[in-house]
mmCIF file of C-alpha atoms in Angstrom:
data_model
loop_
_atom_site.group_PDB
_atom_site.id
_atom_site.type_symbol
_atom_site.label_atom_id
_atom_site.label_comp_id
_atom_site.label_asym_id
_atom_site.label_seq_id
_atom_site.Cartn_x
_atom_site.Cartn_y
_atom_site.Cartn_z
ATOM 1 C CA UNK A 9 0.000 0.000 0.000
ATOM 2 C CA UNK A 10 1.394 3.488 -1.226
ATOM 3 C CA UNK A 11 0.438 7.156 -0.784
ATOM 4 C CA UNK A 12 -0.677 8.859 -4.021
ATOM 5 C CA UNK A 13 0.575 11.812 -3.483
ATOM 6 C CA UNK A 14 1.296 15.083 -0.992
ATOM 7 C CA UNK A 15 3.087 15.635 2.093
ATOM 8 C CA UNK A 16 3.847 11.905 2.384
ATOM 9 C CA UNK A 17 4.041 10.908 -1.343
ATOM 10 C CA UNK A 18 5.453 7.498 -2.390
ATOM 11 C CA UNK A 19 5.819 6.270 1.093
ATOM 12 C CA UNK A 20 4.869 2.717 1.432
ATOM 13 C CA UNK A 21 3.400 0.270 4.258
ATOM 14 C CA UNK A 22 3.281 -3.424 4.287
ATOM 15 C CA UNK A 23 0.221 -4.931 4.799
ATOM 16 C CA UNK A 24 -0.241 -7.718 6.730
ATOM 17 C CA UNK A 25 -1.127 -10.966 4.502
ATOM 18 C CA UNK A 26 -3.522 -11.724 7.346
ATOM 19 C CA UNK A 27 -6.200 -9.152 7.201
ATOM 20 C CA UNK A 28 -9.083 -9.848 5.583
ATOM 21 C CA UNK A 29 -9.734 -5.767 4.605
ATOM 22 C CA UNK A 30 -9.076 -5.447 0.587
ATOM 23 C CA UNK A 31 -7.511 -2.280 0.478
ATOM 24 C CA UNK A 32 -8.394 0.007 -2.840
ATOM 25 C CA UNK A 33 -6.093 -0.270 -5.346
ATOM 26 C CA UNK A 34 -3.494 2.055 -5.943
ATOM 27 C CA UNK A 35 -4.977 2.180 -9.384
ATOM 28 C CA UNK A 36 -8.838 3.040 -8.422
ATOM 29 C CA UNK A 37 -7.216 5.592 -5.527
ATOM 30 C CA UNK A 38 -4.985 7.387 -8.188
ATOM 31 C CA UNK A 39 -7.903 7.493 -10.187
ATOM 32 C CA UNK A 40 -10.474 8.698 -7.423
ATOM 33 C CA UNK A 41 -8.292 11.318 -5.934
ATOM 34 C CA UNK A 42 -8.046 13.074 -9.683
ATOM 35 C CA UNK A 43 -11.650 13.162 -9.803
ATOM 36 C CA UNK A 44 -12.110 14.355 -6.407
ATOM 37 C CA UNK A 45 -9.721 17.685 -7.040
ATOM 38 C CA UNK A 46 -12.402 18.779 -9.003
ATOM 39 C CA UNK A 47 -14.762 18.884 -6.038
ATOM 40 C CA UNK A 48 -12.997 19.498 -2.946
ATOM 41 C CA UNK A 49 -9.591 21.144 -2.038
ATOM 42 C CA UNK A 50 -8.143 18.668 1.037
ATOM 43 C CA UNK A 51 -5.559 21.769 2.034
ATOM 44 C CA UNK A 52 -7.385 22.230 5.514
ATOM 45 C CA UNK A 53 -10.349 19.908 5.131
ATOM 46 C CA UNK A 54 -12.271 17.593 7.519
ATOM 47 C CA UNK A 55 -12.466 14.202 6.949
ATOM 48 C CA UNK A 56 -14.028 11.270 8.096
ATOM 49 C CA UNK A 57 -13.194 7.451 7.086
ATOM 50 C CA UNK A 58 -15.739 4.948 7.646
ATOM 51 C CA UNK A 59 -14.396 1.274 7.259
ATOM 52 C CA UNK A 60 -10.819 2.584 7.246
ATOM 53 C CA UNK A 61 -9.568 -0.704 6.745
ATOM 54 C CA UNK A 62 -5.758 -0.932 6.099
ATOM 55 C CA UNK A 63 -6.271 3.066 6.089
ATOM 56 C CA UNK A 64 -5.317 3.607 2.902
ATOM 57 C CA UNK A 65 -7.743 6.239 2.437
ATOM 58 C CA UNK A 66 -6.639 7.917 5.890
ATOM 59 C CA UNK A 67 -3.237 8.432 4.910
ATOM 60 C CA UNK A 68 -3.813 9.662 2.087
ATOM 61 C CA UNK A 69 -6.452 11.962 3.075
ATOM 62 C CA UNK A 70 -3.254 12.918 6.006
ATOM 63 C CA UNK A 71 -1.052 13.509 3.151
ATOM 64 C CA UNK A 72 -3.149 16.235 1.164
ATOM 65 C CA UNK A 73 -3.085 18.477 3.683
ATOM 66 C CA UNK A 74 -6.109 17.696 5.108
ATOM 67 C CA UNK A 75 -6.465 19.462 8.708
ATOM 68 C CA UNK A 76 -8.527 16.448 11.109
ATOM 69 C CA UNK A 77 -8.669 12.913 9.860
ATOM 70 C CA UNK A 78 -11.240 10.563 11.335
ATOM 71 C CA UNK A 79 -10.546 7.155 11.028
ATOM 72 C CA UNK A 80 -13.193 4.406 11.950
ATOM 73 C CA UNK A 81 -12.543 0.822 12.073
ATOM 74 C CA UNK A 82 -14.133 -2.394 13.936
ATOM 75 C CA UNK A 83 -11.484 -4.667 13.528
ATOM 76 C CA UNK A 84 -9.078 -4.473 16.144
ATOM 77 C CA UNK A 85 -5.671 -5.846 13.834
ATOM 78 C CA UNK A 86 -7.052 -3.413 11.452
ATOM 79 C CA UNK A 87 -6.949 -0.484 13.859
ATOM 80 C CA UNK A 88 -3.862 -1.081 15.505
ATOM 81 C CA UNK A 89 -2.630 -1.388 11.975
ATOM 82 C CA UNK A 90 -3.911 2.114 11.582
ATOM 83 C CA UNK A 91 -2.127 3.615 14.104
ATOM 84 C CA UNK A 92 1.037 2.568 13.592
ATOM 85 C CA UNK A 93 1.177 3.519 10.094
ATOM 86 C CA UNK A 94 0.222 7.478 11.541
ATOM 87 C CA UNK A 95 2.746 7.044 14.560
ATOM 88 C CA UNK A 96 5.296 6.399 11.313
ATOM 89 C CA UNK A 97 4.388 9.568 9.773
ATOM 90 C CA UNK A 98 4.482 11.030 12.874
ATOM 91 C CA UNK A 99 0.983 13.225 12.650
ATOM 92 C CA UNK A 100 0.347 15.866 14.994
ATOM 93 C CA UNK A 101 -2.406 14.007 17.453
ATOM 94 C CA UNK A 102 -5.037 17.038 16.644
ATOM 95 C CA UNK A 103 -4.532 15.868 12.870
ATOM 96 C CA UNK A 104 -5.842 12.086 13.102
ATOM 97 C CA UNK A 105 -8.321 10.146 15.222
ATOM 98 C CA UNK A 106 -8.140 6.837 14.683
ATOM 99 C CA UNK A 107 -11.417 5.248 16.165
ATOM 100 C CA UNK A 108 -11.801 1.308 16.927
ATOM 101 C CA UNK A 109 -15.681 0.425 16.867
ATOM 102 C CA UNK A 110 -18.418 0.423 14.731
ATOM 103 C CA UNK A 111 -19.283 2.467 12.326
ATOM 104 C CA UNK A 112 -23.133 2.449 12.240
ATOM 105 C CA UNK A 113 -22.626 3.396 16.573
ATOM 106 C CA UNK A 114 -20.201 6.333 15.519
ATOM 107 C CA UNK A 115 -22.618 7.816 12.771
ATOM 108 C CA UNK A 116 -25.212 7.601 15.469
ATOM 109 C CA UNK A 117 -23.670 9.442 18.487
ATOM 110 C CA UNK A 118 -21.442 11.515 16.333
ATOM 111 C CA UNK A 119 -21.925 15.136 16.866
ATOM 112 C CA UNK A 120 -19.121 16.151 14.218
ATOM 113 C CA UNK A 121 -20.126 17.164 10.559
ATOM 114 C CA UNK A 122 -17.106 17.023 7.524
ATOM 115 C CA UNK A 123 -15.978 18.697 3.947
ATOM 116 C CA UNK A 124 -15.540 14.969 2.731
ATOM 117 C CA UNK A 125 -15.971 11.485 3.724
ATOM 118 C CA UNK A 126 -15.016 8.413 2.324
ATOM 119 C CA UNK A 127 -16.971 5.168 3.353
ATOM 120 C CA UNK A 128 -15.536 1.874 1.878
ATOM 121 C CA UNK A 129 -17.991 -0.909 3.721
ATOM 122 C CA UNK A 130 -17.381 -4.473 3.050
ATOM 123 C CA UNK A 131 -19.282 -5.649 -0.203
ATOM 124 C CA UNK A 132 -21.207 -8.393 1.783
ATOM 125 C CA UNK A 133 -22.597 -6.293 4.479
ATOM 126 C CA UNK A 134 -26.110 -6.303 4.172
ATOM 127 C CA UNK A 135 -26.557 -2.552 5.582
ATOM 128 C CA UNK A 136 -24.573 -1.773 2.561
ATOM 129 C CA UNK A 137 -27.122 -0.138 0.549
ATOM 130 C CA UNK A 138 -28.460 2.032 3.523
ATOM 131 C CA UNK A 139 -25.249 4.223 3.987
ATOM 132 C CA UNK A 140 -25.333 6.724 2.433
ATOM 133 C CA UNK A 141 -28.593 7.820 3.238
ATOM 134 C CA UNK A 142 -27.401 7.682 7.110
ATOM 135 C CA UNK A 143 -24.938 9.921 6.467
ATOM 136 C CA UNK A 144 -27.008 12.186 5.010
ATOM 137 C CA UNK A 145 -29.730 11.815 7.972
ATOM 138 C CA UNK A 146 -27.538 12.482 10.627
ATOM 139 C CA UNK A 147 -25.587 15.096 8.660
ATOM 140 C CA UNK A 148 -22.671 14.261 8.787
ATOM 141 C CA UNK A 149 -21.465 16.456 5.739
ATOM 142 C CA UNK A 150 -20.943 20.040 5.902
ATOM 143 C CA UNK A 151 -22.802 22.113 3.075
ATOM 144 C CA UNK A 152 -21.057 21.258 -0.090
ATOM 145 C CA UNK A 153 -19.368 18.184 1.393
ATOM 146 C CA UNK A 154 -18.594 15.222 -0.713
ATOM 147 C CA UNK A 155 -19.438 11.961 0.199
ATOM 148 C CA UNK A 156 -17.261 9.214 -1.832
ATOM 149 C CA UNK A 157 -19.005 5.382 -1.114
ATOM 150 C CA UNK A 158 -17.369 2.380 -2.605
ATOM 151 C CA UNK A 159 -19.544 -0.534 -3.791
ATOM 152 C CA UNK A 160 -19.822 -3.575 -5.864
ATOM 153 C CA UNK A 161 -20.852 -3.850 -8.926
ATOM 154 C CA UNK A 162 -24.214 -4.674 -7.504
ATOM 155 C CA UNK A 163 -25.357 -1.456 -6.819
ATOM 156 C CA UNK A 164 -26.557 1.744 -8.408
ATOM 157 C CA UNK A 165 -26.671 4.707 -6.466
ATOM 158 C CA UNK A 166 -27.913 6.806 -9.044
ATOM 159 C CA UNK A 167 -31.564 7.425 -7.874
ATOM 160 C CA UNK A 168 -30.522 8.354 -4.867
ATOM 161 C CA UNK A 169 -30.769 11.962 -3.318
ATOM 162 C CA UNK A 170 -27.638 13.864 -3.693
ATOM 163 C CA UNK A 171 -26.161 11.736 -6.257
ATOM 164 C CA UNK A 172 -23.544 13.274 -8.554
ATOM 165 C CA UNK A 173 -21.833 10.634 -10.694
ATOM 166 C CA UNK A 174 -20.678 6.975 -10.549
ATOM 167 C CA UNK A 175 -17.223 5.950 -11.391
ATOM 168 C CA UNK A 176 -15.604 2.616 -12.062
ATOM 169 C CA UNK A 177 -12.088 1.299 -11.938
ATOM 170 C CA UNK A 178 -11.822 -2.138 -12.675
ATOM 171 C CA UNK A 179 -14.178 -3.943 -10.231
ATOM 172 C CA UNK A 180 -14.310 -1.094 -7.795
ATOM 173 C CA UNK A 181 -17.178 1.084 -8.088
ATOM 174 C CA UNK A 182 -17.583 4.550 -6.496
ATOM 175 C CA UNK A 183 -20.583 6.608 -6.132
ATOM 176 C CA UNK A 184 -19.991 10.533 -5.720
ATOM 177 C CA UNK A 185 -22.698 12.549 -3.367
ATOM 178 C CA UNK A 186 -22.682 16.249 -2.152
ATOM 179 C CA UNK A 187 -24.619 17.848 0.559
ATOM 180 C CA UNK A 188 -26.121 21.270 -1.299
ATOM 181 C CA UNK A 189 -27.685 23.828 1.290
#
């Protein structure tokens, strides 16, 4: 696992053969990220990652200059994981929170709202399709925020309020949302 680009560009992290988290590629990331510059500046943003996994997206959101980081993850490998690869990038701790438990308990008690989050659920999980209209019910999004939720090929997120486009890299889908005022 590499970071794209930024403050921390090209370095790399091992990940663990064990974990069962399938971290987006460096391909659909690369990809993702040059869509997203069109939406959102991450020089100073809030962020929120919701199934951080390997926290791929976390680092790299780190990386761009964004200014708080929130990282959720259930797993507890997975989150330990996490915060080692932030303690090696030494982060300032007002930067990054990396948060073990679940993400459906954070959205509900969480009091926070961000520019952009990322939500990369496993593909299986049969709350799957109800995500992104959580986020938007307990707005979590800031006006204009962009909501990036990666999917399988099953779904189609297109009818859905707030929808702004679908992309697809290989066999990993994203769906694009903004909060408008």
């Amino acid at each position: 696992m590499r970071i794209i680009t930024g403050q921390y560009k090209g370095r790399h992290f091992e990940v663990p053969r064990t974990f069962k988290a399938r971290p987006t590629t460096d391909f659909a990331k690369e990809n993702i990220f040059n869509v997203l510059n069109g939406y959102i500046d991450f020089d100073g943003a809030t962020a929120l990652d919701l199934f951080s996994g390997t926290g791929s997206i976390t680092l790299e959101l780190l990386s761009r200059g964004c200014a708080q980081v929130v990282s959720v993850e259930l797993d507890r490998d997975h989150h330990r994981f996490i915060q080692q690869c932030v303690a090696k990038l030494q982060c300032l701790p007002d930067n990054v929170q990396c948060i073990r438990g679940d993400v459906f308990r954070f959205m509900k008690s969480c009091k926070l709202q961000f520019d952009f989050i990322f939500a990369d659920p496993p593909y299986a999980l049969k709350e799957l399709p109800t995500i992104p209209a959580l986020i938007f019910e307990r707005q979590l999004l800031k006006e204009g925020g962009i909501l990036v939720f990666e999917h399988g090929k099953d779904y189609s997120f297109a009818d859905a309020p707030h929808f702004v486009e679908h992309r697809q890299y290989g066999s990993v889908n994203f769906s694009i949302f903004r909060r408008r005022s």
